[in-house]
Coordinates of C-alpha atoms and ligand atoms in Angstrom, one line a residue:
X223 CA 99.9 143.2 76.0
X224 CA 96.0 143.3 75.5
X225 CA 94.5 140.8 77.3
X226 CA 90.9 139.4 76.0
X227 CA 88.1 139.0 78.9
X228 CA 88.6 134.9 77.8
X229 CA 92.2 134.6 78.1
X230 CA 92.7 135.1 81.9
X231 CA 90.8 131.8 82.7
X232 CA 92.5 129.4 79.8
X233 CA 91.9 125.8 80.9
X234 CA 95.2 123.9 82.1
X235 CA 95.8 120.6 80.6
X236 CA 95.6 117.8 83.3
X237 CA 99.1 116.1 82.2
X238 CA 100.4 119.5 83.5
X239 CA 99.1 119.2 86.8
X240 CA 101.1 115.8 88.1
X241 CA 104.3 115.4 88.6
X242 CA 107.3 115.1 85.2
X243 CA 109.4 111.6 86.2
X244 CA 111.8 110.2 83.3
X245 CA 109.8 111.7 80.6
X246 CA 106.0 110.9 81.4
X247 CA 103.7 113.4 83.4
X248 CA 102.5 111.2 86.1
X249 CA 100.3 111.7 89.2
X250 CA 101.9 111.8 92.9
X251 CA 101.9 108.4 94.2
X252 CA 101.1 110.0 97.5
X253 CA 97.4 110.5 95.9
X254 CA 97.6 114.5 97.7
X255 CA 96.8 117.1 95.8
X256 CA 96.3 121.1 96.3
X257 CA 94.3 123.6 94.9
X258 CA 96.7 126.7 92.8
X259 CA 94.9 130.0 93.2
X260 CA 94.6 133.3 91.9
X261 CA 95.6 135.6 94.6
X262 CA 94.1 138.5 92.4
X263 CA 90.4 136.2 92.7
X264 CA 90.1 134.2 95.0
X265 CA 87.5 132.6 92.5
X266 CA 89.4 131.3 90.4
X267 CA 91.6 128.1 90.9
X268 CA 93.8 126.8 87.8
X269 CA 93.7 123.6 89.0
X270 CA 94.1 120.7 91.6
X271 CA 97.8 120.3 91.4
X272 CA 99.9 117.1 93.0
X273 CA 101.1 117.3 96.4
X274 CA 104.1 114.9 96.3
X275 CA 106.0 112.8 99.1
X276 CA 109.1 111.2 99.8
X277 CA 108.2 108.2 97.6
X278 CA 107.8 110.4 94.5
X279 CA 111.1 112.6 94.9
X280 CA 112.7 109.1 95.4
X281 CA 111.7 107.9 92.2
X282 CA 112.7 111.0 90.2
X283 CA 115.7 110.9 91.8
X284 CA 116.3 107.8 90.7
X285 CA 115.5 108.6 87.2
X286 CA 118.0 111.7 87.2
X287 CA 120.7 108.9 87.9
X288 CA 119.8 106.9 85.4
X289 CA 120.0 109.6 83.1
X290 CA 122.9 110.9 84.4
X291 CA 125.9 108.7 82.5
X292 CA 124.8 109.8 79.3
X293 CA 124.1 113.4 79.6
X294 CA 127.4 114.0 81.3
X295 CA 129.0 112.1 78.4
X296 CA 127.4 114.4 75.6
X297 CA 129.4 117.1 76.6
X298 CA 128.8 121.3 77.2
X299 CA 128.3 122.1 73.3
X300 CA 125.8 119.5 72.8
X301 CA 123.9 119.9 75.8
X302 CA 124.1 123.6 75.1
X303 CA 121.9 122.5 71.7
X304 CA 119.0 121.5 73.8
X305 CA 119.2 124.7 76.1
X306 CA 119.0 126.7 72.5
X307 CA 116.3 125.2 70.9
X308 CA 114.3 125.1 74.4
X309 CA 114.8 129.1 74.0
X310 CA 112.8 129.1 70.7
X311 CA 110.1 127.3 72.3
X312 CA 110.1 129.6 75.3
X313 CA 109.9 133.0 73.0
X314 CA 107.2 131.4 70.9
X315 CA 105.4 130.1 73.9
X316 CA 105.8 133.1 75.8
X317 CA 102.4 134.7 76.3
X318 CA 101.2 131.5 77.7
X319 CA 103.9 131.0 80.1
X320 CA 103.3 135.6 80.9
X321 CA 99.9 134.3 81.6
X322 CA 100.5 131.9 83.9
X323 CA 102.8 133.9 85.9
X324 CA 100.1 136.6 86.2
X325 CA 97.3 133.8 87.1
X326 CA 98.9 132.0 89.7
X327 CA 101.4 134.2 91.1
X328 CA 99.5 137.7 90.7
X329 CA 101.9 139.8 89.6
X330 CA 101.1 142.9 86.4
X331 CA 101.1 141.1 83.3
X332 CA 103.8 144.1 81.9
X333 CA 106.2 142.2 84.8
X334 CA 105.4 138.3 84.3
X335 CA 106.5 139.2 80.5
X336 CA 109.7 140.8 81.9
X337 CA 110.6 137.7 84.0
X338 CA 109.5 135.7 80.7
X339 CA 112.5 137.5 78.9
X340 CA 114.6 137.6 81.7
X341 CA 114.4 133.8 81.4
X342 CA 115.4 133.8 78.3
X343 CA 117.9 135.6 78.4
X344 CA 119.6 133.2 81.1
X345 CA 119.0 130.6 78.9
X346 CA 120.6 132.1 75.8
X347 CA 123.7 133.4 78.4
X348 CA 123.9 130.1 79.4
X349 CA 124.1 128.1 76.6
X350 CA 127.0 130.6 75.1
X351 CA 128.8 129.5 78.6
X352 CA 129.1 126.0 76.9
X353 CA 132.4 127.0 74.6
X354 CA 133.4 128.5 78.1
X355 CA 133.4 125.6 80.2
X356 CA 137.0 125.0 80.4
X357 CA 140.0 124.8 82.8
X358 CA 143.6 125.8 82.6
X359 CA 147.0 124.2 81.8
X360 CA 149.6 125.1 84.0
X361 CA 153.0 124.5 84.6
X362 CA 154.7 120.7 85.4
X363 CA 157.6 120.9 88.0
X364 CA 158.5 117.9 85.9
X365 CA 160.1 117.3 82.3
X366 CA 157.6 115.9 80.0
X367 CA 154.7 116.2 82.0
X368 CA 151.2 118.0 80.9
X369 CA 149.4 119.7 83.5
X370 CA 145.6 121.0 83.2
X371 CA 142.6 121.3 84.9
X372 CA 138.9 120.4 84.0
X373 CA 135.6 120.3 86.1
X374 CA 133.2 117.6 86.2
X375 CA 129.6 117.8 87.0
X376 CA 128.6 116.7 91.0
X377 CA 126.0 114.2 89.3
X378 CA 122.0 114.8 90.8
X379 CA 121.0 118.2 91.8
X380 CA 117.7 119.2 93.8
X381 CA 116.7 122.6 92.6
X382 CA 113.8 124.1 95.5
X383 CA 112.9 127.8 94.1
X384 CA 110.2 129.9 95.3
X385 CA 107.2 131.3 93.9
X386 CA 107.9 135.4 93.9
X387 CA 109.7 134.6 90.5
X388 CA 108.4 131.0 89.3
X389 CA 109.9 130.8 85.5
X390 CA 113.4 132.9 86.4
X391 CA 114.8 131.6 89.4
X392 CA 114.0 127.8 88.4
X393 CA 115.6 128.9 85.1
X394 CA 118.5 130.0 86.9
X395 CA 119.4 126.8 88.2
X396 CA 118.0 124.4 85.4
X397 CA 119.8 126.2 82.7
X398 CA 123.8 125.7 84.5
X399 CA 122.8 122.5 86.2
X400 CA 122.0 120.5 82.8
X401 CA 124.6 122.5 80.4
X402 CA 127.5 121.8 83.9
X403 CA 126.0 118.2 82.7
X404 CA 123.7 117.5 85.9
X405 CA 120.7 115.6 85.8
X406 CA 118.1 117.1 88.1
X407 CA 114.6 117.3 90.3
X408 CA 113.1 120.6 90.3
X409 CA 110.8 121.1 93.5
X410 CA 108.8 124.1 92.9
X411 CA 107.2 126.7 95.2
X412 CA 103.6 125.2 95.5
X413 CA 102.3 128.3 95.1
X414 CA 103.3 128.1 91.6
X415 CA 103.0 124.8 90.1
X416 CA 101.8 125.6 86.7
X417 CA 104.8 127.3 85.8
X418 CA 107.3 124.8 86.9
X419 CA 105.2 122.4 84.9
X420 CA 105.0 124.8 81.9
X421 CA 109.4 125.5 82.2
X422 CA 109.7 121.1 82.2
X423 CA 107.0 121.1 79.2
X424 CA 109.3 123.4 77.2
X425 CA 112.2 121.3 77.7
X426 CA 110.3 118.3 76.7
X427 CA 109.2 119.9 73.5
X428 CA 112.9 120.7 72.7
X429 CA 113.5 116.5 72.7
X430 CA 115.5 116.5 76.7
X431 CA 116.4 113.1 77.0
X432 CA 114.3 111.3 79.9
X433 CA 115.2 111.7 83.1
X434 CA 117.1 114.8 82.2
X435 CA 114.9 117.1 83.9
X436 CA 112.5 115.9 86.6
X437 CA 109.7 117.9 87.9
X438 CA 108.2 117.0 91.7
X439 CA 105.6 119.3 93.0
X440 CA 105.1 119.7 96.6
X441 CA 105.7 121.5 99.6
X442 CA 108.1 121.1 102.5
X443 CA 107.6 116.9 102.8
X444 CA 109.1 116.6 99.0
X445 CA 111.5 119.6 99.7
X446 CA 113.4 117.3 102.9
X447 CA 112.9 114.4 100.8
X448 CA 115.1 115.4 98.4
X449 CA 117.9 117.2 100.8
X450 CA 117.3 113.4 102.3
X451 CA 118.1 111.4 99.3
X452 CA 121.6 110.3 99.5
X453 CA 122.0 109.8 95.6
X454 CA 121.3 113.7 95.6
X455 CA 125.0 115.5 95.1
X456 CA 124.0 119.2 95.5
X457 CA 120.7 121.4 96.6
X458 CA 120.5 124.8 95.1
X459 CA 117.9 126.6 96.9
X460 CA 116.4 130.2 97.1
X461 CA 113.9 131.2 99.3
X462 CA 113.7 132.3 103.7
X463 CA 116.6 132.6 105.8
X464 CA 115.0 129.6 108.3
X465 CA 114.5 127.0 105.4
X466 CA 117.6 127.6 103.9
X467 CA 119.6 127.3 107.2
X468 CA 117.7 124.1 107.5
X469 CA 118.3 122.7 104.3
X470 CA 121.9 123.3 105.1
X471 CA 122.2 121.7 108.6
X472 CA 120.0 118.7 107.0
X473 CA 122.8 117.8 104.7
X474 CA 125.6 118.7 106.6
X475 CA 126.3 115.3 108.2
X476 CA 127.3 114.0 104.5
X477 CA 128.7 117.0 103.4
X478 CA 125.8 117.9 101.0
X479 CA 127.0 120.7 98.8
X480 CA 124.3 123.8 99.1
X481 CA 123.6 126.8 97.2
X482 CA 121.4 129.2 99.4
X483 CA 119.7 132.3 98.3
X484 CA 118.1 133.6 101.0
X485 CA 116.1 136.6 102.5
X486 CA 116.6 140.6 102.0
X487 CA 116.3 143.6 104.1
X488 CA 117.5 146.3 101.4
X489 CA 118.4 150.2 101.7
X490 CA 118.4 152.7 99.5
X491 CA 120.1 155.8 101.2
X492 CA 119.3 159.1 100.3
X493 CA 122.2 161.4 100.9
X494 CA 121.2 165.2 101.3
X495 CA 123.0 166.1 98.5
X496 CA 120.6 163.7 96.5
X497 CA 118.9 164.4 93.5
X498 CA 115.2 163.6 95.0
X499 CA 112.9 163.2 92.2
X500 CA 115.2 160.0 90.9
X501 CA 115.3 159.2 94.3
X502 CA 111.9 158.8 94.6
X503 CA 111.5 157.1 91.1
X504 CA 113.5 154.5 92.4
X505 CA 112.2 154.0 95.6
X506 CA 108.9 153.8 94.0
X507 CA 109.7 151.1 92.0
X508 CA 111.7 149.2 94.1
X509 CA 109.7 149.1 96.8
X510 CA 106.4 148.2 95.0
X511 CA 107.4 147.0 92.0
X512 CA 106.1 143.2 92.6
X513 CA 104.4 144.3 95.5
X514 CA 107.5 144.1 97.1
X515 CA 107.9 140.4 96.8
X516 CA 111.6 140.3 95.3
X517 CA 114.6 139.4 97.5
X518 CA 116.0 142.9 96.6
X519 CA 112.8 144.9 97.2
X520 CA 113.4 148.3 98.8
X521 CA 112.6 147.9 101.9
X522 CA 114.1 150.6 103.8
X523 CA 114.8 153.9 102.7
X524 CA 117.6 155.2 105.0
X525 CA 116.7 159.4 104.5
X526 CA 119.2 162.1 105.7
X527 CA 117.3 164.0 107.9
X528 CA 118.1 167.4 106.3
X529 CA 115.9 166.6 102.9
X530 CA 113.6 163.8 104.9
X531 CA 110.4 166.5 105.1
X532 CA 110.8 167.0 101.1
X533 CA 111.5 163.4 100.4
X534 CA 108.6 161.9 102.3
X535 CA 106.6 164.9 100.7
X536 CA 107.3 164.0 97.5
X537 CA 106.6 160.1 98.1
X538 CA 103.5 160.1 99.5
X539 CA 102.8 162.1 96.8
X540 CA 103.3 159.4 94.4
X541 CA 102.7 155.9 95.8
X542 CA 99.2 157.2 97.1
X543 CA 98.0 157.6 94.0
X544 CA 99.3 154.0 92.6
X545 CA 96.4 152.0 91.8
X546 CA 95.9 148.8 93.6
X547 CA 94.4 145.9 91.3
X548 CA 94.9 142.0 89.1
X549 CA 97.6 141.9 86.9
X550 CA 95.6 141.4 83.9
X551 CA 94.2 144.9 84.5
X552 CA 96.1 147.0 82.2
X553 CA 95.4 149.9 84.7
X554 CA 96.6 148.4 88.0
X555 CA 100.0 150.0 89.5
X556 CA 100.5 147.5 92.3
X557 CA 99.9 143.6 92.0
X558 CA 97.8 141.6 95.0
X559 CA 100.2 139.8 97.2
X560 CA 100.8 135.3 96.6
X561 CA 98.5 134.4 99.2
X562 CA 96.4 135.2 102.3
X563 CA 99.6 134.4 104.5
X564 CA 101.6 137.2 103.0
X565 CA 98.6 139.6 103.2
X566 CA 98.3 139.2 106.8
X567 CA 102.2 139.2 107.7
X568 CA 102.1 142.6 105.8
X569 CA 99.0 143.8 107.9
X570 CA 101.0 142.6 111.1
X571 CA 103.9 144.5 110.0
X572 CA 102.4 147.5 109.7
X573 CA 100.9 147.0 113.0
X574 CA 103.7 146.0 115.0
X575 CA 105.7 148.9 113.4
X576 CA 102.9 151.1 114.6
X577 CA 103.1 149.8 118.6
X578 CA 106.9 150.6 118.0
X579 CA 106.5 154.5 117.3
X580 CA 106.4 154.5 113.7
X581 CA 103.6 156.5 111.5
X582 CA 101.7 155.0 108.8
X583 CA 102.1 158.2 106.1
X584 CA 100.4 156.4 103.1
X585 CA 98.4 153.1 103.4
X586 CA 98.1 150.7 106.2
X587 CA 95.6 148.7 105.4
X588 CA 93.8 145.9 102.7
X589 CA 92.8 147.4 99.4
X590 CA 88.8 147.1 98.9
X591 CA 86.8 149.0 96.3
X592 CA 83.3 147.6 95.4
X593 CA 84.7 146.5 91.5
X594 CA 88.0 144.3 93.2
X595 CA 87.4 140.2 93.5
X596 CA 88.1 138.7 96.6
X597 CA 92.0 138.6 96.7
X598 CA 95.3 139.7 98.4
X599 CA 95.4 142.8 98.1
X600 CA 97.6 145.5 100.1
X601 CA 98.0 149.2 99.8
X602 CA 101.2 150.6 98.8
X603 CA 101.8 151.5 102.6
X604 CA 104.7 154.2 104.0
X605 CA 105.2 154.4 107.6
X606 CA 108.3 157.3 108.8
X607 CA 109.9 157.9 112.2
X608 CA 110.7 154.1 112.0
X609 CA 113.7 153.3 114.7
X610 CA 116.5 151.8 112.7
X611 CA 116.9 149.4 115.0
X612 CA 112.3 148.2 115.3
X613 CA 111.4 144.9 113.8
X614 CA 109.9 146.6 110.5
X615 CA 113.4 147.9 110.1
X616 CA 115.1 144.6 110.5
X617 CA 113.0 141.9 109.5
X618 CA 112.3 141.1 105.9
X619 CA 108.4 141.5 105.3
X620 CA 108.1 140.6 101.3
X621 CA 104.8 143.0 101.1
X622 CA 104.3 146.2 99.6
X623 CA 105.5 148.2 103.2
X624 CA 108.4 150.5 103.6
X625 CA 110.0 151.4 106.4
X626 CA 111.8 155.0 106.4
X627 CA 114.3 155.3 108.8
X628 CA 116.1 158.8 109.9
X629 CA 119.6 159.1 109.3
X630 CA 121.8 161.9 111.1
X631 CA 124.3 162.0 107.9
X632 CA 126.2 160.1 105.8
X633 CA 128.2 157.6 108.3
X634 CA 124.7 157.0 110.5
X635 CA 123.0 156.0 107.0
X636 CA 126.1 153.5 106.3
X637 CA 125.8 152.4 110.1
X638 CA 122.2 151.7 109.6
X639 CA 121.9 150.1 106.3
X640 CA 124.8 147.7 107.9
X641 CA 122.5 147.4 110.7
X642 CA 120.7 144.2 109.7
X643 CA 121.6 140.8 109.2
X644 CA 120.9 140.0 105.5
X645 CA 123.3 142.0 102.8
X646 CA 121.3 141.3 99.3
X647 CA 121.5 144.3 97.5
X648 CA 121.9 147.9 98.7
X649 CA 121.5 151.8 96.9
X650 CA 122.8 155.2 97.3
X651 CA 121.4 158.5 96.0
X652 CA 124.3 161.3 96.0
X653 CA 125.9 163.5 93.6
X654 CA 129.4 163.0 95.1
X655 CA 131.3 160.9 94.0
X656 CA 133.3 160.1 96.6
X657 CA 130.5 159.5 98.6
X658 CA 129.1 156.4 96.1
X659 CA 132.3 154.9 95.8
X660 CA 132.5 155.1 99.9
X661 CA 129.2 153.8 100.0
X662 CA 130.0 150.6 97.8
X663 CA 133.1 150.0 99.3
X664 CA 131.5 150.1 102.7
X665 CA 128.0 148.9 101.7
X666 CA 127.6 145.1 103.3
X667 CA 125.4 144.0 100.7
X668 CA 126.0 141.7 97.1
X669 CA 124.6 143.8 94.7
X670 CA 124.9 147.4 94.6
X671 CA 123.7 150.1 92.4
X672 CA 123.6 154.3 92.9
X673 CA 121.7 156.5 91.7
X674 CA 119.4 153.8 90.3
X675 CA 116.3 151.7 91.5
X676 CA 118.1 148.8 94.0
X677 CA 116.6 145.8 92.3
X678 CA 116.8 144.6 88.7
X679 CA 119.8 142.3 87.7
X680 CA 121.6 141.1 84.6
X681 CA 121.2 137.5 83.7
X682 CA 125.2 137.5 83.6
X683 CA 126.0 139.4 86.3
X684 CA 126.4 137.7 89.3
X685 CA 123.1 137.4 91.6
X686 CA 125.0 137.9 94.9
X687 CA 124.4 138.7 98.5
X688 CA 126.5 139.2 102.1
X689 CA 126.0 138.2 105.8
X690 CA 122.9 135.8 106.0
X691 CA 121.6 136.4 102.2
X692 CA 123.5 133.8 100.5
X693 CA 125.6 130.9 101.0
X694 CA 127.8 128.9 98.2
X695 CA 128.8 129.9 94.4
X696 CA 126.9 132.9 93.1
X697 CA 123.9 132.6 90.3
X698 CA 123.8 134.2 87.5
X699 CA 126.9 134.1 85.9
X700 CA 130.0 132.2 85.2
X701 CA 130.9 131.2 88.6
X702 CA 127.0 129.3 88.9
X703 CA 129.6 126.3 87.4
X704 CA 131.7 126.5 90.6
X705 CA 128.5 124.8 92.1
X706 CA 127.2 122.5 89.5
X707 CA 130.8 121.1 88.9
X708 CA 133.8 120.2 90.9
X709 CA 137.0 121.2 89.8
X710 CA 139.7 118.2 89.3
X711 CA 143.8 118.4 88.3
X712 CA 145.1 116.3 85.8
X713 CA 149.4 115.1 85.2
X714 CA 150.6 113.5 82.3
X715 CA 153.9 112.1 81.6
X716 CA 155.2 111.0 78.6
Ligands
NAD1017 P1 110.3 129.5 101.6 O1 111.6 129.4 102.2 O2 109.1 129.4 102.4 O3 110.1 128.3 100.5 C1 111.1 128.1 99.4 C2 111.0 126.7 98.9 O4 111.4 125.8 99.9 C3 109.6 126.3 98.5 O5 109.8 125.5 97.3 C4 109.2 125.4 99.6 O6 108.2 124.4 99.3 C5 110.5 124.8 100.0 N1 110.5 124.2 101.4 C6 109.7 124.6 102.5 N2 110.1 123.9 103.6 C7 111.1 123.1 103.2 C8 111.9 122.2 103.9 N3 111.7 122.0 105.2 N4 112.9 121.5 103.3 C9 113.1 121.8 102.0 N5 112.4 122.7 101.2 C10 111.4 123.3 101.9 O7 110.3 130.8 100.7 P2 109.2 131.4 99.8 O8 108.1 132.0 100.7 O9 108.8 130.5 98.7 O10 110.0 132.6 99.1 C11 110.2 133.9 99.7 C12 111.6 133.9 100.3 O11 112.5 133.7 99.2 C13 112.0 135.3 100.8 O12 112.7 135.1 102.0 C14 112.8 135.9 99.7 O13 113.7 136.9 100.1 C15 113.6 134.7 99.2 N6 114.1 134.9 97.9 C16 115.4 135.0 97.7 C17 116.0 135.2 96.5 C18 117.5 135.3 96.3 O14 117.9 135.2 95.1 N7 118.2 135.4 97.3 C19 115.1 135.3 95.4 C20 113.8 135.2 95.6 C21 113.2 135.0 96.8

């Protein structure tokens, strides 16, 4: 996509930057607001965007449940209409909402207009679920009785996402929670309002009733706010380990249904029998693809010692040569990172992996030429002869750093990729087969892949992890409706 000098700095309309509460853009009542960004230029800032509190999110919560009667009595094929027709306006509104993505969030243009169809195709999988959305008869133990069973949606959902992918993930969890027949408050990453704004905007043009879909921006204040609110049925979240752990302990005293999508520390395994160069390939793009920002970002790559010298060789090879730079830039490689905070846990990364024995090969350091802006920008960075068991190896670091770790063999690579708490998504290069089936039977991880890049999902497959990477009903995919509904039996005599 060919981006004119003009076009990167498009003015934001002010309704966009308040909050969306039963159908009317409005600004926070608590009069905050924050500057959005562009981590690629630190120049440029979209806008002043609200900063909400517990009095806003109480309010749109209060206008999801006054929506909520009639858009659970519609029913799944109607609702499904408005999820169609907001698909249409997506597609034909989809440069502007690539553009955003790129602007705020920083990443290449070439992958905002990925996530932008990745969005839609959740939407249009989503909408087809709608003729789905049924339960099953089953046997009475009595004469002339009917047996069956239906779900229900939970009533108000709280939707927190993050900012790494601002129109998917929300996407994600609007798309199920209105067709399950939800009403919900979507709390953004405020790293990334203008997306949420533009995602609620495109379900306003496609005629959602009011109240439907409720848009509070904000950080954590509006985040426990919501988890707070005691007319709130479920919170789907994604994002860290800590907040989701808090979010869940938060609502546990009234049973608070959560959905938690939480951190990565992903392997891709490299098995001496491994073809290298897709090895590589993979590795590549996983780990830097985003500059490592996805929850399945290679961030480990657990080498067999016996091809380690040609692996690394071949690497380096490669990702010191990726060019660092905006993602309007049709030339950049490697996106900046969201914000100043990132860059400087990646720098502390790399350092505190250094103190533990492990050598920076590629990298290691902030990306400056004379021609970048002022932004967050990180080299692709490689650091070997990391221990399996040093903080760089077990802590996620969402930056563009991996760690490789030596493995003594086949079992030893297993052991370590098993090593660390989180299980989102993990990879194995072989040419045996027996040793890829091993590896995903014995793998401790959701989503698995082999001899293919470790991140990239289908928008109807389920979005899955182990261990500490995910809590409740899987997104994603048909069971998402195990969360946004609650399954009830029905017997009728006659
Ligand atoms: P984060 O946990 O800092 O924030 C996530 C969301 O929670 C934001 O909207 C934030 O405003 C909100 N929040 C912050 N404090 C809160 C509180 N006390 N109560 C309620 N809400 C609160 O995460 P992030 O930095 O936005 O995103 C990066 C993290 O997300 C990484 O750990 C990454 O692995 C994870 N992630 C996971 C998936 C997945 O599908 N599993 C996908 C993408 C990102």
């Amino acid at each position: 996509m060919a981006v004119a000098p003009g076009d990167m700095r498009f003015d934001v309309a002010e309704r966009l930057t308040g909050n969306y509460i039963g159908g009317q853009w409005v600004a926070a009542q608590s009069g905050q607001r924050r500057a959005d960004v562009n981590p690629a230029d630190f120049s440029d800032v979209l806008g002043e965007f609200a900063e909400s509190g517990g009095v806003d999110v109480d309010v749109a919560v209060d206008a999801a449940a006054q929506a909520l009667d009639h858009w659970r009595g519609i029913g799944p094929i109607e609702r499904a209409g408005y999820l169609t027709k907001a698909g249409r306006i997506l597609e034909a509104r989809s440069q502007e909402l690539a553009y955003a993505i790129t602007r705020e969030q920083g990443k290449l243009l070439k992958e905002a207009t990925g996530e932008v169809q990745r969005a839609l195709a959740v939407l249009e999988f989503t909408a087809g679920q709608a003729r789905l959305l049924g339960g099953v008869t089953a046997p009475a133990e009595e004469a002339r009785t009917f047996a069956y069973t239906f779900r229900k949606p939970i009533g108000v959902v709280g939707l927190i996402a993050p900012w790494n992918f601002p129109l998917a993930i929300p996407m994600w969890k609007v798309a199920p929670a209105l067709l399950a027949g939800c009403t919900a408050v979507l709390k953004p990453s405020p790293l990334t309002p203008l997306t949420s704004a533009l995602l609620v905007d495109v379900f306003r043009e496609a005629g959602l009733p009011d109240g439907v879909l409720n848009l509070v921006q904000g950080d954590a204040a509006a985040g426990e706010a919501l988890v707070a609110n005691p007319a709130v049925a479920g919170i789907s979240f994604t994002g860290s380990l800590p907040i989701g752990t808090a979010i869940h302990a938060g609502g546990a005293h009234r049973l608070l249904r959560t959905q938690l999508e939480l951190g990565g520390k992903n392997a891709v395994v490299v098995c001496d029998d491994a073809d290298l160069d897709k090895a590589v390939n993979a590795v590549v793009h996983g780990a830097f693809g985003q500059a490592g920002q996805r929850c399945s970002a290679t961030s480990r790559a657990v080498v067999d010692v016996r091809v380690r010298e040609e692996f690394l060789e071949r690497l380096v090879a490669r990702v010191a040569h990726l060019r660092v730079g905006p993602g309007f830039d049709e030339a950049s490689e490697l996106c900046p990172v969201v914000d100043t905070a990132r860059r400087d846990a990646a720098l502390a990364a790399i350092a505190g992996a250094q103190r533990g024995g492990g050598k920076v090969v590629c990298g290691g350091g902030r990306e400056e030429r004379p021609e970048l802006p002022e932004g967050c920008y990180v080299q692709p960075t490689v650091i070997r002869d990391v221990p399996w068991d040093a903080e760089l190896a077990q802590e996620e670091v969402f930056g563009p750093v991996l760690a490789v770790v030596d493995a003594d063999g086949f079992d030893d690579a297993l052991r370590i990729t098993n090593s660390v708490k989180y299980g989102m998504s993990g990879t194995v290069f072989t040419t045996s087969q027996t040793r890829a089936f091993e590896a995903l039977e014995r793998f401790e991880a959701g989503m698995l892949h082999v001899n293919r890049p470790g991140v990239g999902a289908y928008a109807h497959l389920p979005h899955v992890g182990d261990k500490a990477s995910q809590y409740g009903p899987p997104e994603c995919s048909p069971e998402v409706f195990d969360f946004y509904t609650a399954w009830h039996s029905a017997c009728i005599s006659y």
